[in-house]
Amino acid sequence: MRAHAPKLLALAIAASFSAPSFGQALEEVLVTAQKRVQSLRDVPISVNAVSGEKIENAGITNIEKLGDYIPSFNMTQTGIGTNIAIRGISSGVNQGFEQSAAQFVDSIHFGRSQLSRAPFLDLERVEVLRGPQSILFGKNSTAGAISITTAKPGNEFEAKLSALYEPEHGERDLRLVVSSPLSDTLGLRVAILDSELDGYMENTTLNRDESHDTNRVVRGTLVWKPDELWDITLKMETGSFDSNGRNIEVIKPVYNEQILDSNGNPPPGAIPYANMLALLTQGNYLLDTTHDFKRQSNGDYSYNNTENITLTIERTLGEHRFTSVTGYNAYDFEELCDCDFTGAPGFNILSMEDYSQFSQEFRIASPEDQTFSYLGGAFFQTADLDFHDEIRVPTNSVIPTALVSSVGSAANLLRGASTQRNFAQTTDIYAIFAQATWNITDQFRTILGARYTYEDKSANRHLYYVTSDGQALPQGSASDPYNSLWRIFRIDPHNIKGDRNESAFTPLVTIQYDLNDTDMVYISYTTGFKSGGFDVRANAAPNALDGLYPELDGTWEFEDEEVTNIEIGGKFVLAEGAAEINAALFRSEFTNMQTSQFDGSLSFIVTNAGEAVVQGLEVDGRWALTDSVLLRGGFAYIDFEYTKFPNSQCYFGQVDNIAPLGDGICDATGKRREFTPEWQGNAGIDYTINFSNGLKLVNTLDVIYSDSYLTTPSLDPRLVQDAFTKLNARIALSGDNDMWELALIGKNLTDESVITYANGLPVASVLTQGASSGFYAFYERPRSVALQGTIRF
């Protein structure tokens, strides 16, 4: 039944378009996917656009929640980072990466993964462009781009106050928007957000709900149009998004049968998993290994501050339009991860990051209604990143206790000790780009584009040890006791530096043919490039640079990722304008795909997978069945395969299948990547009832389906998310020409338990010397029902 569900959904959508229509023509959707305001029907790209109204009505507060409504688009939080994926392509967990699915806010690149967690506020629309977007959006967009456009002041005064309350998980959300013309040429818009969520995961160690999230944003947008030639917009925003706790559970013990003796005992010196459980359950600690939205932790937090300033200047020059976009973007955060993920005192990781970025883009665009039109420009960006983290062992930690049997009393040197890591990087990017459209006939056109990018990076990483009394230690020799102890956790002190520069030429060719006034088909060939860089989080250096222990051959520099993409698509209007359907068939071939994998202990290692192919089909559509009923739907079929990946990390208990044996490296060639369900889809209906007394009732139902998928970057087949179907619904009553509205919003009404990320339990396999381990997993929010009220004045 599972395999047929998405096909039936697709057939239902397709069949619906062939039926007679009695609804009104669909409202045209405008996008800026090609840096011009265009109808979505005219853009030869696989694009999903979600309006600001839909975002607000559905209670979508960040990118993660947007994934329900866009097939083949997902966001996941991990133990130490955030991933955005389009068509199954994401960057992995490492501060050295920028997102393969690049995020842009009002044309400013928000490439850092931490910024993807920032809350949505007062948006005009969000566009998700699938496939490489290298020409107009720039490098690092090998998977696609998320283009977010914030709302701007209009010509009339408007104000809106909205509030949301959900009692089960203690969610409170308050938003205020005021927009007004200040004169005939000047307008101001102010938006303020204050929201809080108590949490849906019970921490039985601290007796509290997690994660407790608090978001605050203040944005001011000033638009000045001194005459018909000028359009100047200044946006200033400051915000914070903080969390106490995590939505993590330890869910499943696993055993390595290959190294147990005939009696089921581990190697000498290792503690059996049952004994480790007893160690971790000493006192009031409890290690719960079944999913029940309960966790054990000594406390986590993530405190984030952001600020950005964007100045956009547009000037009409004859028939051309000149645009300048200047942006300053910065954030800092401090995070504490109780990364043994148990209630016992094991170890924790404190991380701090400070990032600032300045960018400048100039564009010139010709009129579109000509035989030959074009858009071109130049781009510059400079960025500074400072990162510090420390792996800390509390004085009452159970880890030294567990190690005494294998290394003796020297294990107690770890009590109160820590590793310290400093990483700094400076990046400069220069680019020129152009895209031209040749309208060969009224129906047939060719689009050619290219971008040349040059990037320069310099970085350094210093990892050292600090004793319990705060003394920083020199690197020392392989026989030093601290080095010997931390070596057990695959940590090797080092101090390395690097410089790299690279350039790339990324072309695009698109052929587009209009079948009639409303329908068109296209075929495109495009390339993408994501620059290489330096591994921030590796705990050992390559031996050729600075390693003490030959077996701990760490990573430092990784290479650029490249992709070529072929796409065939079409956009069609049916039922006399009351219905539309968009489809895209694609194939992307990657070389040197950048990945990040857990080493089984305390580190995520950056790896360039050799080659990968992702191909599939995407379909979405709308049909105004009547003036009061709108049907929506979409699905994506994704086929992902690593065609060459001989250097993947083995999952726990997996036997090395390539030489040299015992190094923890396995060949993943032929395997499917994590978070790539074969089928994803959604279907929705909006039903509006207008009453004679001026009241209006709008009913919305959304069905979200996902096929099963692997949840760990190590591709462990023992932890798979089963296929699921979620229901979201909204019932809203409004009156006085929409001056007020009261709505009931239900999410995940089927109460599905959905894993968004999972990985091996840190340290567990080290303490048991490979005999046993476990998993930790992030879970989506369970069923929730909220009340939302809005007043406009």
PDB file of C-alpha atoms in Angstrom, residues 331-551:
ATOM      1  CA  TYR A 331      25.695  36.847  14.370  1.00  0.00           C
ATOM      2  CA  ASP A 332      27.212  35.333  17.462  1.00  0.00           C
ATOM      3  CA  PHE A 333      26.175  32.329  19.494  1.00  0.00           C
ATOM      4  CA  GLU A 334      27.092  30.331  22.546  1.00  0.00           C
ATOM      5  CA  GLU A 335      25.998  26.726  22.848  1.00  0.00           C
ATOM      6  CA  LEU A 336      26.377  24.070  25.518  1.00  0.00           C
ATOM      7  CA  CYS A 337      25.814  20.476  24.461  1.00  0.00           C
ATOM      8  CA  ASP A 338      25.505  17.730  27.058  1.00  0.00           C
ATOM      9  CA  CYS A 339      26.763  15.502  24.294  1.00  0.00           C
ATOM     10  CA  ASP A 340      26.819  12.154  26.049  1.00  0.00           C
ATOM     11  CA  PHE A 341      22.997  12.602  25.914  1.00  0.00           C
ATOM     12  CA  THR A 342      22.429  10.882  29.270  1.00  0.00           C
ATOM     13  CA  GLY A 343      21.560  12.083  32.747  1.00  0.00           C
ATOM     14  CA  ALA A 344      24.907  10.922  34.100  1.00  0.00           C
ATOM     15  CA  PRO A 345      27.804  13.406  34.296  1.00  0.00           C
ATOM     16  CA  GLY A 346      29.827  12.332  31.265  1.00  0.00           C
ATOM     17  CA  PHE A 347      31.152  15.211  29.158  1.00  0.00           C
ATOM     18  CA  ASN A 348      29.866  18.377  27.540  1.00  0.00           C
ATOM     19  CA  ILE A 349      30.918  20.655  24.701  1.00  0.00           C
ATOM     20  CA  LEU A 350      30.860  24.451  24.937  1.00  0.00           C
ATOM     21  CA  SER A 351      30.902  26.208  21.553  1.00  0.00           C
ATOM     22  CA  MET A 352      31.122  29.896  20.673  1.00  0.00           C
ATOM     23  CA  GLU A 353      31.052  31.459  17.238  1.00  0.00           C
ATOM     24  CA  ASP A 354      31.323  35.032  15.975  1.00  0.00           C
ATOM     25  CA  TYR A 355      30.652  35.765  12.299  1.00  0.00           C
ATOM     26  CA  SER A 356      30.448  38.954  10.261  1.00  0.00           C
ATOM     27  CA  GLN A 357      29.951  39.489   6.546  1.00  0.00           C
ATOM     28  CA  PHE A 358      29.878  42.446   4.161  1.00  0.00           C
ATOM     29  CA  SER A 359      28.698  42.107   0.577  1.00  0.00           C
ATOM     30  CA  GLN A 360      28.133  44.347  -2.416  1.00  0.00           C
ATOM     31  CA  GLU A 361      26.350  43.506  -5.646  1.00  0.00           C
ATOM     32  CA  PHE A 362      25.745  45.670  -8.717  1.00  0.00           C
ATOM     33  CA  ARG A 363      23.298  44.636 -11.449  1.00  0.00           C
ATOM     34  CA  ILE A 364      22.152  46.137 -14.718  1.00  0.00           C
ATOM     35  CA  ALA A 365      19.022  44.835 -16.456  1.00  0.00           C
ATOM     36  CA  SER A 366      17.673  45.612 -19.888  1.00  0.00           C
ATOM     37  CA  PRO A 367      13.953  45.667 -20.735  1.00  0.00           C
ATOM     38  CA  GLU A 368      12.437  42.203 -21.130  1.00  0.00           C
ATOM     39  CA  ASP A 369      10.149  42.959 -24.070  1.00  0.00           C
ATOM     40  CA  GLN A 370      12.919  42.928 -26.683  1.00  0.00           C
ATOM     41  CA  THR A 371      14.384  40.391 -29.058  1.00  0.00           C
ATOM     42  CA  PHE A 372      17.540  40.344 -26.946  1.00  0.00           C
ATOM     43  CA  SER A 373      17.438  41.086 -23.216  1.00  0.00           C
ATOM     44  CA  TYR A 374      20.068  40.653 -20.563  1.00  0.00           C
ATOM     45  CA  LEU A 375      20.992  41.023 -16.913  1.00  0.00           C
ATOM     46  CA  GLY A 376      24.539  41.174 -15.595  1.00  0.00           C
ATOM     47  CA  GLY A 377      26.607  42.358 -12.702  1.00  0.00           C
ATOM     48  CA  ALA A 378      29.463  42.025 -10.262  1.00  0.00           C
ATOM     49  CA  PHE A 379      29.617  40.718  -6.709  1.00  0.00           C
ATOM     50  CA  PHE A 380      32.000  41.006  -3.763  1.00  0.00           C
ATOM     51  CA  GLN A 381      31.823  39.504  -0.286  1.00  0.00           C
ATOM     52  CA  THR A 382      34.225  39.383   2.638  1.00  0.00           C
ATOM     53  CA  ALA A 383      33.610  37.410   5.817  1.00  0.00           C
ATOM     54  CA  ASP A 384      35.361  36.679   9.106  1.00  0.00           C
ATOM     55  CA  LEU A 385      34.667  33.618  11.237  1.00  0.00           C
ATOM     56  CA  ASP A 386      35.966  32.963  14.754  1.00  0.00           C
ATOM     57  CA  PHE A 387      35.034  29.684  16.412  1.00  0.00           C
ATOM     58  CA  HIS A 388      35.977  28.233  19.772  1.00  0.00           C
ATOM     59  CA  ASP A 389      34.894  25.034  21.441  1.00  0.00           C
ATOM     60  CA  GLU A 390      35.963  22.939  24.384  1.00  0.00           C
ATOM     61  CA  ILE A 391      35.225  19.340  25.247  1.00  0.00           C
ATOM     62  CA  ARG A 392      34.925  19.302  29.039  1.00  0.00           C
ATOM     63  CA  VAL A 393      34.963  16.404  31.495  1.00  0.00           C
ATOM     64  CA  PRO A 394      33.290  17.313  34.827  1.00  0.00           C
ATOM     65  CA  THR A 395      35.070  16.386  38.027  1.00  0.00           C
ATOM     66  CA  ASN A 396      32.298  13.900  38.846  1.00  0.00           C
ATOM     67  CA  SER A 397      32.252  12.379  35.362  1.00  0.00           C
ATOM     68  CA  VAL A 398      31.560   8.641  34.981  1.00  0.00           C
ATOM     69  CA  ILE A 399      33.977   8.408  32.035  1.00  0.00           C
ATOM     70  CA  PRO A 400      37.210   8.202  34.104  1.00  0.00           C
ATOM     71  CA  THR A 401      35.487   5.635  36.316  1.00  0.00           C
ATOM     72  CA  ALA A 402      34.688   3.535  33.271  1.00  0.00           C
ATOM     73  CA  LEU A 403      38.262   3.783  31.968  1.00  0.00           C
ATOM     74  CA  VAL A 404      40.059   2.803  35.171  1.00  0.00           C
ATOM     75  CA  SER A 405      39.716  -0.901  34.362  1.00  0.00           C
ATOM     76  CA  SER A 406      41.551  -0.467  31.061  1.00  0.00           C
ATOM     77  CA  VAL A 407      44.082   2.367  31.640  1.00  0.00           C
ATOM     78  CA  GLY A 408      44.421   2.435  35.436  1.00  0.00           C
ATOM     79  CA  SER A 409      44.265   5.358  37.834  1.00  0.00           C
ATOM     80  CA  ALA A 410      45.745   7.711  35.205  1.00  0.00           C
ATOM     81  CA  ALA A 411      42.178   7.991  33.881  1.00  0.00           C
ATOM     82  CA  ASN A 412      41.451  10.335  36.782  1.00  0.00           C
ATOM     83  CA  LEU A 413      43.625  12.999  35.098  1.00  0.00           C
ATOM     84  CA  LEU A 414      40.592  13.629  32.883  1.00  0.00           C
ATOM     85  CA  ARG A 415      38.508  14.915  35.794  1.00  0.00           C
ATOM     86  CA  GLY A 416      38.025  18.652  35.327  1.00  0.00           C
ATOM     87  CA  ALA A 417      40.228  18.646  32.198  1.00  0.00           C
ATOM     88  CA  SER A 418      39.240  19.771  28.708  1.00  0.00           C
ATOM     89  CA  THR A 419      40.341  20.076  25.119  1.00  0.00           C
ATOM     90  CA  GLN A 420      40.300  23.598  23.659  1.00  0.00           C
ATOM     91  CA  ARG A 421      39.985  24.472  19.983  1.00  0.00           C
ATOM     92  CA  ASN A 422      40.409  27.852  18.303  1.00  0.00           C
ATOM     93  CA  PHE A 423      39.560  28.296  14.629  1.00  0.00           C
ATOM     94  CA  ALA A 424      39.699  31.510  12.602  1.00  0.00           C
ATOM     95  CA  GLN A 425      38.972  32.053   8.912  1.00  0.00           C
ATOM     96  CA  THR A 426      38.846  34.988   6.497  1.00  0.00           C
ATOM     97  CA  THR A 427      37.105  34.625   3.136  1.00  0.00           C
ATOM     98  CA  ASP A 428      37.025  36.986   0.134  1.00  0.00           C
ATOM     99  CA  ILE A 429      34.828  36.305  -2.899  1.00  0.00           C
ATOM    100  CA  TYR A 430      34.776  38.116  -6.245  1.00  0.00           C
ATOM    101  CA  ALA A 431      32.413  37.300  -9.101  1.00  0.00           C
ATOM    102  CA  ILE A 432      31.053  38.603 -12.383  1.00  0.00           C
ATOM    103  CA  PHE A 433      27.922  37.186 -13.985  1.00  0.00           C
ATOM    104  CA  ALA A 434      25.563  37.643 -16.916  1.00  0.00           C
ATOM    105  CA  GLN A 435      22.409  36.041 -18.260  1.00  0.00           C
ATOM    106  CA  ALA A 436      20.913  36.837 -21.660  1.00  0.00           C
ATOM    107  CA  THR A 437      17.656  35.853 -23.325  1.00  0.00           C
ATOM    108  CA  TRP A 438      17.374  35.692 -27.116  1.00  0.00           C
ATOM    109  CA  ASN A 439      13.741  35.651 -28.238  1.00  0.00           C
ATOM    110  CA  ILE A 440      14.306  33.925 -31.551  1.00  0.00           C
ATOM    111  CA  THR A 441      10.559  33.995 -32.252  1.00  0.00           C
ATOM    112  CA  ASP A 442       7.537  34.991 -30.209  1.00  0.00           C
ATOM    113  CA  GLN A 443       7.369  31.400 -28.934  1.00  0.00           C
ATOM    114  CA  PHE A 444      10.959  30.180 -28.943  1.00  0.00           C
ATOM    115  CA  ARG A 445      13.830  31.556 -26.856  1.00  0.00           C
ATOM    116  CA  THR A 446      17.291  30.625 -25.669  1.00  0.00           C
ATOM    117  CA  ILE A 447      18.744  31.684 -22.327  1.00  0.00           C
ATOM    118  CA  LEU A 448      22.509  31.717 -21.871  1.00  0.00           C
ATOM    119  CA  GLY A 449      24.245  32.517 -18.618  1.00  0.00           C
ATOM    120  CA  ALA A 450      27.636  32.286 -16.956  1.00  0.00           C
ATOM    121  CA  ARG A 451      29.360  33.244 -13.744  1.00  0.00           C
ATOM    122  CA  TYR A 452      33.061  33.469 -12.953  1.00  0.00           C
ATOM    123  CA  THR A 453      33.937  33.216  -9.268  1.00  0.00           C
ATOM    124  CA  TYR A 454      37.255  33.661  -7.497  1.00  0.00           C
ATOM    125  CA  GLU A 455      37.545  32.845  -3.807  1.00  0.00           C
ATOM    126  CA  ASP A 456      40.393  33.193  -1.338  1.00  0.00           C
ATOM    127  CA  LYS A 457      40.413  31.598   2.133  1.00  0.00           C
ATOM    128  CA  SER A 458      42.937  31.600   4.944  1.00  0.00           C
ATOM    129  CA  ALA A 459      42.412  29.711   8.204  1.00  0.00           C
ATOM    130  CA  ASN A 460      44.104  28.258  11.256  1.00  0.00           C
ATOM    131  CA  ARG A 461      43.082  25.618  13.799  1.00  0.00           C
ATOM    132  CA  HIS A 462      44.724  25.097  17.182  1.00  0.00           C
ATOM    133  CA  LEU A 463      43.696  22.213  19.453  1.00  0.00           C
ATOM    134  CA  TYR A 464      45.314  21.828  22.863  1.00  0.00           C
ATOM    135  CA  TYR A 465      44.620  20.455  26.335  1.00  0.00           C
ATOM    136  CA  VAL A 466      43.865  22.244  29.584  1.00  0.00           C
ATOM    137  CA  THR A 467      44.324  20.578  32.961  1.00  0.00           C
ATOM    138  CA  SER A 468      41.815  20.621  35.801  1.00  0.00           C
ATOM    139  CA  ASP A 469      43.605  23.626  37.344  1.00  0.00           C
ATOM    140  CA  GLY A 470      43.328  25.638  34.098  1.00  0.00           C
ATOM    141  CA  GLN A 471      46.878  25.120  32.814  1.00  0.00           C
ATOM    142  CA  ALA A 472      47.246  25.021  29.029  1.00  0.00           C
ATOM    143  CA  LEU A 473      49.597  22.235  27.958  1.00  0.00           C
ATOM    144  CA  PRO A 474      52.036  22.221  25.044  1.00  0.00           C
ATOM    145  CA  GLN A 475      51.592  19.618  22.339  1.00  0.00           C
ATOM    146  CA  GLY A 476      54.166  17.360  23.996  1.00  0.00           C
ATOM    147  CA  SER A 477      55.071  13.856  22.858  1.00  0.00           C
ATOM    148  CA  ALA A 478      53.077  10.733  22.099  1.00  0.00           C
ATOM    149  CA  SER A 479      53.940   9.339  25.534  1.00  0.00           C
ATOM    150  CA  ASP A 480      52.580  12.281  27.544  1.00  0.00           C
ATOM    151  CA  PRO A 481      49.793  11.031  29.845  1.00  0.00           C
ATOM    152  CA  TYR A 482      47.216  13.605  28.689  1.00  0.00           C
ATOM    153  CA  ASN A 483      47.931  12.808  25.051  1.00  0.00           C
ATOM    154  CA  SER A 484      47.616   9.097  25.775  1.00  0.00           C
ATOM    155  CA  LEU A 485      44.279   9.570  27.526  1.00  0.00           C
ATOM    156  CA  TRP A 486      42.680  11.827  24.922  1.00  0.00           C
ATOM    157  CA  ARG A 487      44.021   9.534  22.186  1.00  0.00           C
ATOM    158  CA  ILE A 488      41.397   7.002  23.357  1.00  0.00           C
ATOM    159  CA  PHE A 489      38.769   9.465  22.065  1.00  0.00           C
ATOM    160  CA  ARG A 490      40.639   9.984  18.757  1.00  0.00           C
ATOM    161  CA  ILE A 491      41.889  13.426  19.790  1.00  0.00           C
ATOM    162  CA  ASP A 492      45.381  14.609  18.845  1.00  0.00           C
ATOM    163  CA  PRO A 493      46.693  18.121  19.777  1.00  0.00           C
ATOM    164  CA  HIS A 494      47.878  20.228  16.834  1.00  0.00           C
ATOM    165  CA  ASN A 495      48.295  23.737  15.443  1.00  0.00           C
ATOM    166  CA  ILE A 496      47.909  24.105  11.681  1.00  0.00           C
ATOM    167  CA  LYS A 497      47.364  26.868   9.150  1.00  0.00           C
ATOM    168  CA  GLY A 498      46.252  26.953   5.546  1.00  0.00           C
ATOM    169  CA  ASP A 499      45.574  29.163   2.544  1.00  0.00           C
ATOM    170  CA  ARG A 500      43.658  28.245  -0.552  1.00  0.00           C
ATOM    171  CA  ASN A 501      42.272  30.054  -3.541  1.00  0.00           C
ATOM    172  CA  GLU A 502      40.179  28.715  -6.357  1.00  0.00           C
ATOM    173  CA  SER A 503      38.129  29.878  -9.273  1.00  0.00           C
ATOM    174  CA  ALA A 504      35.237  28.439 -11.210  1.00  0.00           C
ATOM    175  CA  PHE A 505      33.346  29.126 -14.422  1.00  0.00           C
ATOM    176  CA  THR A 506      29.724  27.958 -14.259  1.00  0.00           C
ATOM    177  CA  PRO A 507      27.636  28.183 -17.440  1.00  0.00           C
ATOM    178  CA  LEU A 508      23.909  27.739 -18.070  1.00  0.00           C
ATOM    179  CA  VAL A 509      21.961  26.970 -21.250  1.00  0.00           C
ATOM    180  CA  THR A 510      18.148  26.922 -21.351  1.00  0.00           C
ATOM    181  CA  ILE A 511      15.836  26.443 -24.301  1.00  0.00           C
ATOM    182  CA  GLN A 512      12.234  27.493 -23.728  1.00  0.00           C
ATOM    183  CA  TYR A 513       9.242  27.036 -26.022  1.00  0.00           C
ATOM    184  CA  ASP A 514       5.764  28.518 -25.527  1.00  0.00           C
ATOM    185  CA  LEU A 515       3.114  26.043 -26.620  1.00  0.00           C
ATOM    186  CA  ASN A 516       0.473  28.796 -26.503  1.00  0.00           C
ATOM    187  CA  ASP A 517      -0.288  31.947 -24.523  1.00  0.00           C
ATOM    188  CA  THR A 518      -0.253  30.091 -21.187  1.00  0.00           C
ATOM    189  CA  ASP A 519       1.764  26.871 -21.515  1.00  0.00           C
ATOM    190  CA  MET A 520       5.472  26.381 -21.980  1.00  0.00           C
ATOM    191  CA  VAL A 521       8.157  23.686 -21.878  1.00  0.00           C
ATOM    192  CA  TYR A 522      11.893  23.995 -21.312  1.00  0.00           C
ATOM    193  CA  ILE A 523      15.134  22.083 -21.139  1.00  0.00           C
ATOM    194  CA  SER A 524      18.185  23.375 -19.291  1.00  0.00           C
ATOM    195  CA  TYR A 525      21.790  22.458 -18.672  1.00  0.00           C
ATOM    196  CA  THR A 526      23.508  24.131 -15.770  1.00  0.00           C
ATOM    197  CA  THR A 527      26.514  23.656 -13.535  1.00  0.00           C
ATOM    198  CA  GLY A 528      27.241  24.423  -9.919  1.00  0.00           C
ATOM    199  CA  PHE A 529      30.280  24.968  -7.734  1.00  0.00           C
ATOM    200  CA  LYS A 530      30.740  24.983  -3.967  1.00  0.00           C
ATOM    201  CA  SER A 531      34.196  25.971  -2.851  1.00  0.00           C
ATOM    202  CA  GLY A 532      36.439  23.817  -0.739  1.00  0.00           C
ATOM    203  CA  GLY A 533      37.724  24.918   2.601  1.00  0.00           C
ATOM    204  CA  PHE A 534      39.013  23.872   5.995  1.00  0.00           C
ATOM    205  CA  ASP A 535      37.598  21.384   8.487  1.00  0.00           C
ATOM    206  CA  VAL A 536      36.704  23.210  11.698  1.00  0.00           C
ATOM    207  CA  ARG A 537      35.728  20.315  13.961  1.00  0.00           C
ATOM    208  CA  ALA A 538      38.206  17.511  13.215  1.00  0.00           C
ATOM    209  CA  ASN A 539      39.972  16.466  16.415  1.00  0.00           C
ATOM    210  CA  ALA A 540      43.154  15.321  14.696  1.00  0.00           C
ATOM    211  CA  ALA A 541      45.364  16.779  11.991  1.00  0.00           C
ATOM    212  CA  PRO A 542      46.612  14.927   8.924  1.00  0.00           C
ATOM    213  CA  ASN A 543      49.819  13.125   9.870  1.00  0.00           C
ATOM    214  CA  ALA A 544      51.692  14.896   7.100  1.00  0.00           C
ATOM    215  CA  LEU A 545      51.046  18.206   8.869  1.00  0.00           C
ATOM    216  CA  ASP A 546      51.114  17.825  12.623  1.00  0.00           C
ATOM    217  CA  GLY A 547      49.901  14.472  13.937  1.00  0.00           C
ATOM    218  CA  LEU A 548      51.387  12.623  16.910  1.00  0.00           C
ATOM    219  CA  TYR A 549      49.624   9.312  16.361  1.00  0.00           C
ATOM    220  CA  PRO A 550      49.772   7.702  12.875  1.00  0.00           C
ATOM    221  CA  GLU A 551      46.457   5.894  13.380  1.00  0.00           C
TER     222      GLU A 551
END
